[in-house]
XYZ file of C-alpha atoms in Angstrom:
695
model
C -3.187 28.495 75.808
C -1.283 26.791 73.046
C -2.497 27.493 69.512
C -6.017 28.136 70.792
C -6.099 24.954 72.937
C -5.691 24.935 76.728
C -2.331 23.859 78.122
C -4.015 21.011 79.953
C -5.639 19.807 76.765
C -2.341 20.093 74.949
C -0.666 17.906 77.558
C -3.380 15.298 77.111
C -2.727 15.085 73.363
C -1.151 11.743 72.610
C 1.359 13.225 70.165
C 2.207 16.456 68.332
C 1.426 14.818 65.012
C -2.141 14.034 66.110
C -2.506 17.578 67.326
C -1.404 18.972 63.969
C -3.786 16.601 62.175
C -6.672 17.693 64.396
C -6.005 21.363 63.868
C -5.640 20.963 60.140
C -8.741 18.894 59.736
C -10.914 21.137 61.898
C -9.700 24.398 60.475
C -8.082 25.296 63.872
C -8.695 28.919 64.782
C -11.709 29.191 62.503
C -13.563 26.766 64.824
C -12.327 27.693 68.343
C -12.820 30.767 70.511
C -9.914 33.073 71.198
C -7.946 32.491 74.468
C -9.744 33.899 77.527
C -12.436 35.598 75.472
C -16.128 35.175 75.249
C -16.182 34.578 71.471
C -18.347 36.432 68.967
C -15.577 37.446 66.483
C -16.225 36.635 62.752
C -14.117 33.753 61.388
C -11.133 34.581 59.166
C -12.075 34.640 55.446
C -11.167 31.707 53.179
C -8.172 32.497 50.956
C -9.075 33.277 47.353
C -8.315 30.415 44.908
C -5.553 31.217 42.432
C -6.822 32.862 39.268
C -6.878 30.484 36.280
C -4.152 31.166 33.747
C -3.608 30.397 30.088
C -1.631 27.242 29.334
C 0.396 25.982 26.407
C -0.241 22.773 24.477
C 2.557 21.771 22.120
C 3.645 18.695 20.232
C 4.571 17.203 16.881
C 2.342 15.670 14.230
C 4.236 13.035 12.265
C 3.882 9.733 10.466
C 7.637 9.320 10.399
C 7.751 12.163 7.927
C 6.484 15.475 9.334
C 2.708 15.836 8.981
C 3.349 19.309 7.619
C 0.666 21.786 6.642
C -2.062 19.831 8.412
C -5.040 21.547 9.985
C -4.817 20.877 13.729
C -7.871 21.289 15.935
C -8.116 20.839 19.706
C -11.447 20.145 21.428
C -11.867 20.408 25.197
C -14.120 18.458 27.578
C -17.043 20.816 26.970
C -16.918 20.200 23.221
C -15.519 23.647 22.480
C -12.763 24.148 19.927
C -9.952 25.696 21.955
C -7.249 25.724 19.282
C -7.301 25.813 15.484
C -3.896 26.026 13.838
C -1.658 24.584 11.116
C 1.338 22.347 11.688
C 4.729 23.725 10.698
C 7.060 22.284 8.060
C 8.608 20.030 10.714
C 5.176 18.923 11.973
C 5.409 20.914 15.193
C 2.606 23.003 16.648
C 1.894 25.130 19.705
C -1.416 26.393 21.071
C -2.103 28.902 23.808
C -5.205 27.647 25.586
C -7.553 29.995 27.393
C -7.937 29.520 31.172
C -11.435 28.173 30.510
C -10.193 25.217 28.420
C -11.394 22.119 30.259
C -9.416 18.885 30.312
C -9.290 16.312 28.793
C -8.342 17.508 25.322
C -8.729 15.724 21.974
C -6.432 16.646 19.084
C -7.117 16.051 15.389
C -4.710 16.725 12.503
C -6.115 16.583 8.954
C -4.344 16.660 5.579
C -5.908 15.455 2.310
C -8.026 12.487 3.417
C -5.596 11.497 6.191
C -6.544 12.125 9.819
C -4.482 11.617 12.961
C -5.804 11.833 16.535
C -4.472 12.155 20.059
C -5.688 13.000 23.559
C -4.354 14.228 26.882
C -5.779 14.580 30.376
C -2.768 16.465 31.754
C -3.309 19.888 33.341
C -1.106 22.936 32.927
C 1.452 23.314 30.172
C 1.685 19.968 28.448
C 2.811 18.081 25.359
C 0.657 15.858 23.165
C 1.999 14.363 19.944
C -0.309 13.384 17.087
C 0.844 10.246 15.268
C -0.428 6.911 13.968
C 0.372 5.440 17.407
C -1.679 8.041 19.267
C -4.449 7.448 16.722
C -4.511 3.778 17.748
C -4.774 4.837 21.400
C -7.594 7.259 20.567
C -9.461 4.580 18.606
C -9.243 2.116 21.505
C -10.779 4.717 23.832
C -13.447 5.972 21.420
C -17.034 4.734 21.051
C -17.162 2.026 18.378
C -13.455 2.566 17.745
C -14.014 5.803 15.824
C -11.468 8.402 16.994
C -13.530 11.163 15.381
C -16.177 10.464 18.061
C -13.743 10.610 20.989
C -14.251 14.331 21.631
C -17.927 13.630 22.305
C -16.994 11.085 25.011
C -14.500 12.934 27.242
C -15.397 10.718 30.204
C -13.398 7.881 28.627
C -10.214 9.979 28.559
C -8.445 9.731 31.897
C -4.774 9.662 32.743
C -5.088 6.019 33.798
C -6.931 5.019 30.614
C -4.378 6.747 28.397
C -1.524 5.103 30.276
C -3.134 1.658 30.060
C -3.677 1.876 26.296
C -0.209 3.288 25.726
C 1.381 0.468 27.745
C -0.590 -2.198 25.868
C 0.477 -0.793 22.503
C 4.132 -0.518 23.504
C 4.051 -4.113 24.771
C 2.833 -5.239 21.339
C 5.740 -3.373 19.721
C 8.358 -4.272 22.335
C 10.529 -6.553 20.127
C 10.803 -3.717 17.613
C 11.471 -1.122 20.316
C 14.223 -3.339 21.712
C 15.812 -3.734 18.281
C 15.753 0.035 17.796
C 17.041 0.691 21.329
C 14.055 2.863 22.214
C 11.944 3.636 25.261
C 9.165 6.045 24.354
C 6.024 7.788 25.523
C 3.844 8.068 22.380
C 1.726 10.956 23.646
C 3.848 13.159 25.907
C 7.357 12.047 24.950
C 9.894 14.000 22.940
C 9.326 13.744 19.191
C 11.171 15.429 16.356
C 10.472 14.207 12.822
C 14.142 13.685 12.014
C 14.530 9.896 12.057
C 15.767 9.709 15.646
C 14.093 8.651 18.882
C 10.379 8.026 18.634
C 10.410 9.131 14.994
C 12.703 6.207 14.186
C 9.909 3.891 15.303
C 7.322 5.762 13.212
C 9.632 5.528 10.188
C 9.875 1.761 10.664
C 6.156 0.981 10.598
C 3.088 1.584 8.481
C -0.199 1.995 10.362
C -3.832 2.051 9.281
C -6.807 2.731 11.573
C -10.135 2.322 9.787
C -13.436 2.700 11.681
C -16.140 0.372 10.374
C -19.151 1.431 12.451
C -18.740 -1.097 15.259
C -14.964 -0.989 15.829
C -11.790 0.214 14.148
C -9.778 -2.230 12.063
C -6.107 -1.647 12.881
C -3.008 -2.878 11.076
C 0.648 -2.272 11.922
C 3.184 -3.416 9.324
C 6.912 -3.376 10.028
C 8.901 -2.228 6.995
C 11.147 -5.140 6.112
C 13.342 -6.354 3.270
C 11.292 -9.195 1.689
C 13.018 -12.501 1.052
C 11.596 -12.622 -2.492
C 9.468 -10.555 -4.861
C 6.425 -12.657 -4.017
C 6.948 -12.838 -0.240
C 3.857 -11.804 1.729
C 4.155 -9.472 4.760
C 3.401 -10.470 8.364
C 1.541 -7.487 9.850
C -0.148 -7.129 13.227
C -3.925 -7.014 12.817
C -6.347 -6.306 15.631
C -9.569 -4.513 16.456
C -9.984 -1.474 18.653
C -12.244 -3.625 20.839
C -9.767 -6.486 21.357
C -8.897 -7.030 25.015
C -5.324 -8.074 24.211
C -3.011 -7.174 21.353
C -0.741 -9.442 19.302
C 3.008 -8.906 19.478
C 5.288 -8.220 16.537
C 7.398 -11.297 15.785
C 11.150 -11.414 16.252
C 11.438 -12.894 12.740
C 9.831 -9.787 11.304
C 12.058 -7.505 13.364
C 15.148 -9.370 12.151
C 14.288 -8.358 8.564
C 13.836 -4.662 9.452
C 14.674 -2.399 6.509
C 17.109 0.534 6.764
C 14.476 3.262 6.460
C 16.096 6.615 5.629
C 15.587 9.645 7.825
C 12.837 12.034 6.654
C 15.515 14.589 5.775
C 16.977 12.216 3.167
C 13.557 11.718 1.586
C 12.904 15.460 1.689
C 16.252 16.066 -0.024
C 15.259 13.839 -2.963
C 12.045 15.775 -3.491
C 13.809 19.116 -3.083
C 16.118 18.077 -5.934
C 13.121 17.050 -8.046
C 11.579 20.483 -7.458
C 14.869 22.187 -8.325
C 15.061 20.259 -11.599
C 11.510 21.106 -12.655
C 11.933 24.744 -11.618
C 14.408 25.167 -14.479
C 13.188 26.387 -17.874
C 12.835 23.606 -20.427
C 15.918 24.627 -22.420
C 18.021 24.306 -19.282
C 16.613 20.862 -18.446
C 17.144 19.207 -21.843
C 19.390 20.192 -24.758
C 16.909 18.988 -27.404
C 14.479 21.821 -26.597
C 14.436 24.738 -29.045
C 12.408 27.009 -26.757
C 11.015 27.103 -23.244
C 7.437 27.052 -24.507
C 7.531 24.147 -26.969
C 7.797 20.588 -25.670
C 10.759 18.577 -26.898
C 11.502 14.974 -27.701
C 14.698 13.165 -26.833
C 16.384 10.474 -24.773
C 18.240 10.202 -21.489
C 21.351 11.639 -23.126
C 19.496 14.911 -23.760
C 18.971 15.591 -20.044
C 21.679 18.184 -19.413
C 20.987 20.016 -16.137
C 23.251 18.704 -13.384
C 20.447 18.823 -10.809
C 18.247 16.743 -13.125
C 20.952 14.217 -13.957
C 21.815 13.949 -10.263
C 18.371 12.538 -9.550
C 19.466 9.223 -11.036
C 22.078 6.669 -10.019
C 25.620 7.678 -10.986
C 24.102 10.995 -12.166
C 23.129 9.132 -15.335
C 19.485 9.156 -16.484
C 20.409 6.260 -18.757
C 20.447 3.968 -15.708
C 16.697 4.438 -15.224
C 14.450 1.900 -16.955
C 10.826 1.325 -15.965
C 8.669 -1.291 -17.693
C 11.409 -1.594 -20.354
C 11.156 2.124 -21.111
C 14.004 4.562 -20.511
C 14.063 8.258 -19.714
C 12.942 10.346 -22.675
C 9.945 11.499 -24.691
C 8.762 10.423 -28.125
C 6.257 12.074 -30.438
C 3.400 10.267 -28.659
C 4.488 11.646 -25.264
C 5.782 8.202 -24.310
C 8.824 7.606 -22.142
C 9.898 7.492 -18.516
C 10.028 10.988 -17.030
C 8.652 12.355 -20.307
C 7.601 15.358 -18.232
C 11.217 16.557 -18.179
C 10.808 17.249 -21.897
C 7.434 19.003 -21.631
C 7.164 22.774 -21.369
C 3.965 22.495 -19.342
C 5.814 20.585 -16.619
C 7.991 23.557 -15.704
C 7.194 24.467 -12.121
C 5.900 21.003 -11.270
C 5.881 20.601 -7.483
C 6.711 17.292 -5.807
C 5.825 16.673 -2.152
C 7.092 13.620 -0.300
C 4.752 11.285 1.515
C 6.090 8.205 3.307
C 8.428 5.328 2.567
C 5.725 2.690 2.082
C 7.683 -0.557 1.621
C 10.880 -2.091 0.247
C 11.877 -4.434 -2.553
C 14.163 -7.380 -1.952
C 17.148 -5.481 -3.405
C 16.724 -2.583 -0.980
C 14.845 -0.266 -3.343
C 12.205 1.691 -1.467
C 8.769 2.735 -2.702
C 7.821 6.272 -1.657
C 4.389 7.862 -1.884
C 4.209 11.450 -3.096
C 1.947 14.195 -4.394
C 2.491 16.253 -7.518
C 0.863 19.531 -8.520
C 1.472 21.250 -11.856
C 1.215 24.936 -12.711
C -2.341 24.437 -14.060
C -3.562 23.043 -10.753
C -3.695 19.414 -11.813
C -2.639 17.108 -9.006
C -2.473 13.466 -8.061
C -0.845 11.028 -5.662
C 1.507 8.317 -6.862
C 4.490 6.115 -6.029
C 8.143 6.409 -6.976
C 11.129 4.110 -6.409
C 14.496 5.152 -4.983
C 17.693 3.563 -3.726
C 20.157 4.917 -1.176
C 23.779 5.580 -2.100
C 26.513 4.662 0.369
C 26.243 8.153 1.892
C 22.452 7.860 2.230
C 21.594 10.106 -0.719
C 18.486 8.816 -2.480
C 18.511 8.324 -6.262
C 15.625 7.385 -8.534
C 15.476 3.826 -9.834
C 13.080 2.060 -12.175
C 12.038 -1.571 -12.151
C 12.720 -4.839 -13.937
C 9.146 -5.195 -15.208
C 8.225 -5.630 -18.849
C 4.696 -4.209 -18.728
C 3.030 -1.490 -16.642
C 0.461 -2.761 -14.135
C -1.379 -1.114 -11.267
C -3.584 -2.872 -8.724
C -5.274 -0.566 -6.268
C -8.067 -0.815 -3.703
C -11.306 0.463 -5.182
C -14.057 2.132 -3.134
C -17.174 2.939 -5.141
C -20.388 4.868 -4.603
C -22.676 3.963 -7.510
C -25.386 6.627 -7.601
C -28.304 5.553 -9.819
C -30.013 8.850 -10.581
C -33.159 7.345 -12.132
C -33.605 4.575 -9.553
C -32.005 6.079 -6.412
C -33.470 3.439 -4.085
C -31.004 0.948 -5.579
C -27.859 3.105 -5.263
C -25.082 1.128 -3.617
C -21.483 0.818 -2.443
C -18.901 -1.680 -3.664
C -15.366 -2.490 -2.584
C -12.620 -4.401 -4.329
C -9.538 -3.932 -6.491
C -9.073 -2.156 -9.819
C -6.621 -4.204 -11.903
C -5.279 -1.932 -14.623
C -3.409 -3.647 -17.456
C -3.155 -1.811 -20.775
C -4.880 -3.364 -23.776
C -1.727 -3.193 -25.866
C -2.061 -3.548 -29.622
C 0.331 -4.138 -32.515
C -0.873 -3.366 -36.034
C -4.408 -3.181 -34.676
C -4.303 -6.607 -32.990
C -4.007 -7.389 -29.254
C -0.529 -8.167 -27.931
C -1.893 -10.422 -25.159
C -4.006 -13.520 -25.585
C -4.710 -13.339 -21.854
C -3.221 -12.271 -18.542
C -3.644 -14.390 -15.406
C -3.714 -12.428 -12.156
C -3.343 -14.273 -8.846
C -4.255 -12.239 -5.744
C -2.785 -12.948 -2.287
C -6.243 -14.338 -1.491
C -8.777 -16.359 -3.479
C -8.393 -17.846 -6.960
C -6.590 -16.703 -10.094
C -8.393 -14.362 -12.507
C -8.216 -14.384 -16.296
C -8.150 -10.999 -18.020
C -8.792 -10.587 -21.743
C -8.529 -7.828 -24.372
C -11.757 -6.280 -25.685
C -12.019 -4.037 -28.745
C -12.865 -0.450 -27.859
C -11.512 -0.593 -24.301
C -8.099 0.723 -23.294
C -7.675 -1.892 -20.548
C -8.027 -5.640 -20.153
C -11.224 -6.912 -18.534
C -11.970 -9.843 -16.255
C -13.401 -13.039 -17.764
C -14.830 -15.014 -14.816
C -15.077 -18.223 -16.871
C -11.710 -17.614 -18.518
C -13.348 -17.202 -21.932
C -16.092 -14.566 -21.944
C -14.877 -11.013 -21.257
C -16.947 -8.654 -19.138
C -16.698 -4.894 -19.439
C -14.831 -4.371 -16.171
C -11.278 -4.669 -14.778
C -12.583 -4.354 -11.206
C -12.775 -7.384 -8.926
C -15.481 -6.522 -6.428
C -15.252 -8.303 -3.103
C -18.567 -7.083 -1.695
C -21.487 -4.742 -2.282
C -24.307 -3.297 -0.203
C -27.171 -0.896 -0.783
C -26.821 2.588 0.655
C -30.194 2.023 2.280
C -29.415 -0.509 5.004
C -33.115 -1.380 5.296
C -33.226 -2.647 1.696
C -32.975 -6.433 1.498
C -30.909 -8.347 -1.035
C -27.601 -7.537 -2.691
C -26.805 -5.269 -5.671
C -25.090 -8.161 -7.450
C -28.519 -9.713 -7.962
C -29.544 -6.729 -10.094
C -26.236 -6.192 -11.907
C -24.870 -9.691 -12.592
C -22.625 -8.327 -15.347
C -20.172 -6.920 -12.794
C -17.458 -9.228 -11.499
C -17.646 -10.310 -7.863
C -15.734 -12.837 -5.835
C -17.820 -15.955 -5.287
C -19.118 -15.864 -2.656
C -18.776 -12.231 -1.691
C -16.345 -11.501 1.125
C -17.630 -10.742 4.605
C -16.524 -7.643 6.506
C -14.254 -9.771 8.703
C -12.661 -11.447 5.675
C -11.915 -8.092 4.055
C -10.419 -6.562 7.193
C -8.061 -9.537 7.501
C -6.508 -8.870 4.071
C -2.975 -7.434 4.169
C -2.344 -3.807 3.274
C 0.894 -4.740 1.499
C -0.395 -7.916 -0.147
C 1.578 -9.203 -3.162
C -0.171 -10.093 -6.432
C 1.293 -12.268 -9.207
C 0.666 -11.358 -12.857
C 1.494 -13.701 -15.762
C 1.287 -12.384 -19.332
C 0.432 -14.750 -22.200
C 1.215 -13.356 -25.652
C -0.866 -13.655 -28.805
C 2.407 -14.481 -30.525
C 3.086 -17.832 -28.880
C 6.760 -17.632 -29.817
C 7.136 -14.935 -27.143
C 7.722 -16.409 -23.687
C 5.331 -15.686 -20.844
C 6.297 -12.859 -18.498
C 5.730 -13.026 -14.722
C 5.613 -9.866 -12.587
C 4.614 -8.957 -9.024
C 2.684 -6.035 -7.590
C 2.534 -4.987 -3.925
C -0.348 -2.787 -2.753
C -0.064 0.044 -0.222
C -3.523 -0.512 1.287
C -6.073 -3.299 1.255
C -9.630 -2.920 -0.001
C -11.854 -1.056 2.436
C -14.756 -2.821 4.100
C -18.266 -1.638 3.279
C -18.524 -0.375 6.862
C -15.319 1.631 6.443
C -16.681 3.187 3.248
C -19.983 4.071 4.921
C -18.286 5.611 7.950
C -15.174 7.283 6.570
C -15.485 7.904 2.818
C -16.942 11.167 1.551
C -17.664 11.419 -2.182
C -18.124 14.339 -4.604
C -21.661 14.934 -5.878
C -23.481 16.554 -8.783
C -25.014 19.919 -8.049
C -28.817 19.675 -7.749
C -29.393 21.409 -11.091
C -26.927 19.082 -12.815
C -28.560 16.017 -11.306
C -31.986 17.262 -12.370
C -30.705 17.858 -15.901
C -29.231 14.374 -16.142
C -32.497 12.838 -14.942
C -34.535 14.892 -17.407
C -32.334 13.845 -20.333
C -32.156 10.149 -19.462
C -35.327 9.200 -17.612
C -37.099 7.952 -20.750
C -34.391 5.641 -22.131
C -31.774 5.437 -19.369
C -28.969 6.981 -21.411
C -27.623 10.165 -22.980
C -28.102 9.991 -26.761
C -26.152 12.125 -29.228
C -28.484 13.444 -31.920
C -25.709 15.586 -33.422
C -21.915 15.258 -33.213
C -20.772 16.863 -29.968
C -18.437 16.599 -26.987
C -19.673 15.721 -23.485
C -19.779 18.717 -21.151
C -20.338 18.073 -17.446
C -21.497 21.388 -16.003
C -24.632 23.282 -14.982
C -25.604 25.990 -17.469
C -21.956 26.858 -17.967
C -21.221 26.865 -14.230
C -19.945 24.198 -11.876
C -21.106 20.662 -12.479
C -20.260 19.105 -9.119
C -19.341 19.897 -5.545
C -16.609 18.481 -3.302
C -17.827 18.253 0.317
C -15.463 18.616 3.272
C -13.515 15.371 3.671
C -13.871 14.301 0.036
C -10.968 13.995 -2.375
C -11.254 16.384 -5.315
C -11.669 14.404 -8.558
C -8.610 14.299 -10.799
C -10.277 12.587 -13.743
C -13.729 12.162 -15.256
C -14.816 9.278 -17.470
C -17.766 8.497 -19.697
C -18.942 4.928 -20.332
C -21.286 3.882 -23.094
C -21.739 2.207 -26.467
C -21.040 3.076 -30.076
C -24.124 3.628 -32.287
C -26.465 0.681 -32.688
C -25.443 -1.429 -35.669
C -22.131 0.401 -36.160
C -20.117 -2.761 -35.543
C -22.529 -5.539 -36.486
C -25.840 -4.921 -38.207
C -28.762 -5.276 -35.840
C -26.603 -5.420 -32.702
C -25.502 -2.997 -30.007
C -22.350 -1.037 -30.673
C -19.109 -1.821 -28.861
C -18.522 -0.569 -25.334
C -16.161 2.367 -24.882
C -14.622 4.502 -22.149
C -13.228 8.014 -22.508
C -11.355 9.917 -19.800
C -10.333 13.534 -19.200
C -7.922 14.855 -16.577
C -9.258 17.453 -14.138
C -7.475 20.121 -12.133
C -8.194 19.593 -8.451
C -9.755 23.053 -8.294
C -12.042 22.454 -11.305
C -15.725 21.668 -10.888
C -16.655 21.100 -14.534
C -15.055 19.296 -17.467
C -15.386 18.514 -21.160
C -14.801 14.877 -22.122
C -13.590 14.346 -25.680
C -14.231 11.255 -27.750
C -11.131 9.135 -28.405
C -11.180 6.044 -30.628
C -9.258 3.062 -29.252
C -8.889 1.188 -32.587
C -9.761 1.693 -36.260
C -12.891 -0.397 -35.658
C -14.057 1.852 -32.833
C -17.056 3.735 -34.237
C -18.231 5.857 -31.302
C -16.380 8.996 -32.455
C -17.582 11.293 -35.235
C -15.616 10.990 -38.460
C -15.178 14.770 -38.492
C -12.915 14.598 -35.441
C -12.589 17.442 -32.915
C -13.294 15.006 -30.081
C -16.983 14.790 -30.914
C -19.179 11.751 -30.376
C -20.870 10.165 -33.387
C -24.605 10.477 -33.895
C -26.314 7.581 -32.146
C -23.591 7.102 -29.524
C -25.024 6.568 -26.040
C -23.589 7.216 -22.566
C -25.178 5.672 -19.483
C -22.591 6.367 -16.792
C -20.223 9.147 -15.745
C -17.440 8.702 -13.194
C -15.609 11.222 -11.012
C -12.382 9.582 -9.858
C -9.643 10.364 -7.352
C -6.732 8.550 -5.769
C -5.811 8.892 -2.106
C -2.275 9.397 -0.768
C -2.284 5.688 0.167
C -3.335 4.691 -3.358
C -6.987 3.901 -2.704
C -9.081 4.682 -5.778
C -12.264 6.553 -4.885
C -14.940 6.306 -7.564
C -18.220 8.215 -7.627
C -20.377 6.995 -10.505
C -23.603 8.540 -11.740
C -25.544 5.883 -13.615
C -28.544 6.814 -15.733
C -29.535 3.206 -16.453
C -32.387 1.790 -14.415
C -32.610 -1.114 -11.996
C -35.875 -2.720 -10.944
């Protein structure tokens, strides 16, 4: 016999290869009797499968800059969390996965209100990066384009599907990849957040992925040097559900900006931290002690590390909105914080290079946190020296202006059925005065979409407000593009019940909003009350566009009053719709001395609180309502209660008590309180609690 088959049968086999195939497929000796025997022996046992072993999942989370300190969670095909860790300072991470972890895996990295996603179907030890590019891939695989729902649909994550989406995305970016000399694998490829390789691509683009309920709205903007201050960007815009993707233009790639490596940006912020770590008397020579704030000018900045922040190591080169480095008695001045004792220990954390000016200046997002726990996100400008070192630069503007996307949840505590969302832009221009009179007769603001807006000064308000007809001021600086009731079953539109707010006419559709550019450029022209002063024209470029109503519904989480605080507000205001001061007092937002509000997971902690209302009836004109006012207080990000003090805007502002101490005058009314925060990408998030009633 030959291998359990008779010699005669072996000779009849057409070929050895067929014989081997037959034996393999039949299990050979397990199916045939032994040579010359009568059978009856038990078959040989099947070999034991190899025991499952733990595996390693590693990668880098980055947006260009390392996504450091992010909470990273990995979910397996069963829905179980198989890794929960924090990314390192360089964005790297490593997880040891139990043998029971079932592929595919979905990764999520969260920091502040920013979330990045990725996925892998690979078995064994593997690599999976988490970046804006992998977030696009995850969105295009996820139900309704929402990458946060991908873990619940593991069947859509296959090696072929991941490869197909990766290839489509790289094809859309191919002109840029060619210009950078790169060939990359977004998910499994090498990635170090150091400005080389794949990270060089991430540094060169800005990406937003915003789920809207039916699909994700995706924008990829190449960071370029604009041809002029008013030049509009040319981003790629597409939906997660689009079958094909647009391709970045060669014209855009030709204008690619020289984005610095993350290490250069990190160095700038390390020097800022080193400056503010010094005691006040070592920072500026006009300080008499480390505990008493000083005044002074750029020439008083003496610490070498502080002076080295500016071009030519000279703070005198820095001018922003016609204001130089220093601090006056009113706390005015650029980098006035250098002269304040309370700013010692201020921590600066770099975000991303967001965009460039035509002269090569770059705008960088960052976060600051002071020793009291106050924090916020903002933008700063820098320019690279010949050796790549970044130095702080100002601007050529005359007046300060900010224009930011505005996402609002207006919570009407006495008529909750009519609570609603709005989206738009908050146009903040100071209501500047000289000898008690407005400096501006008007300011005309032209957005990168729609028609020009006229903004006018109003007594009692610290900002200019929109006048839709060019003559009659409203009480708001916010241009709302759209609104919708929280209750989707409620017919109509909130604008019908609050016509005093300013909306675009007609309101924008979801598709129209999603097609707006993140980095859109606005034009602002200032007209002076003194007509002998020439008009001033400035430009403002946003970091993000306004969010769609669907994006707000699906992705925005807002702070909320604690139940006892809400009940107290309703009890005090349900009769008249406002808080009325019967005795001079400040406004305390709390609950019986405890916390006044809560910040749910995913919400930005408020950094300011505002009160809106009117001065006492008849205080301005007999028999008429008092003037509108707004008062604001800063909040530490860890705080959950606040006292808002009254602050008069002009000598004719009568809502404050004559006795001072920040108390409101008898008869002053407040009908709305706002908790406000600003995201890392400069989206203003406003939660308002209105006590007025709609019907």
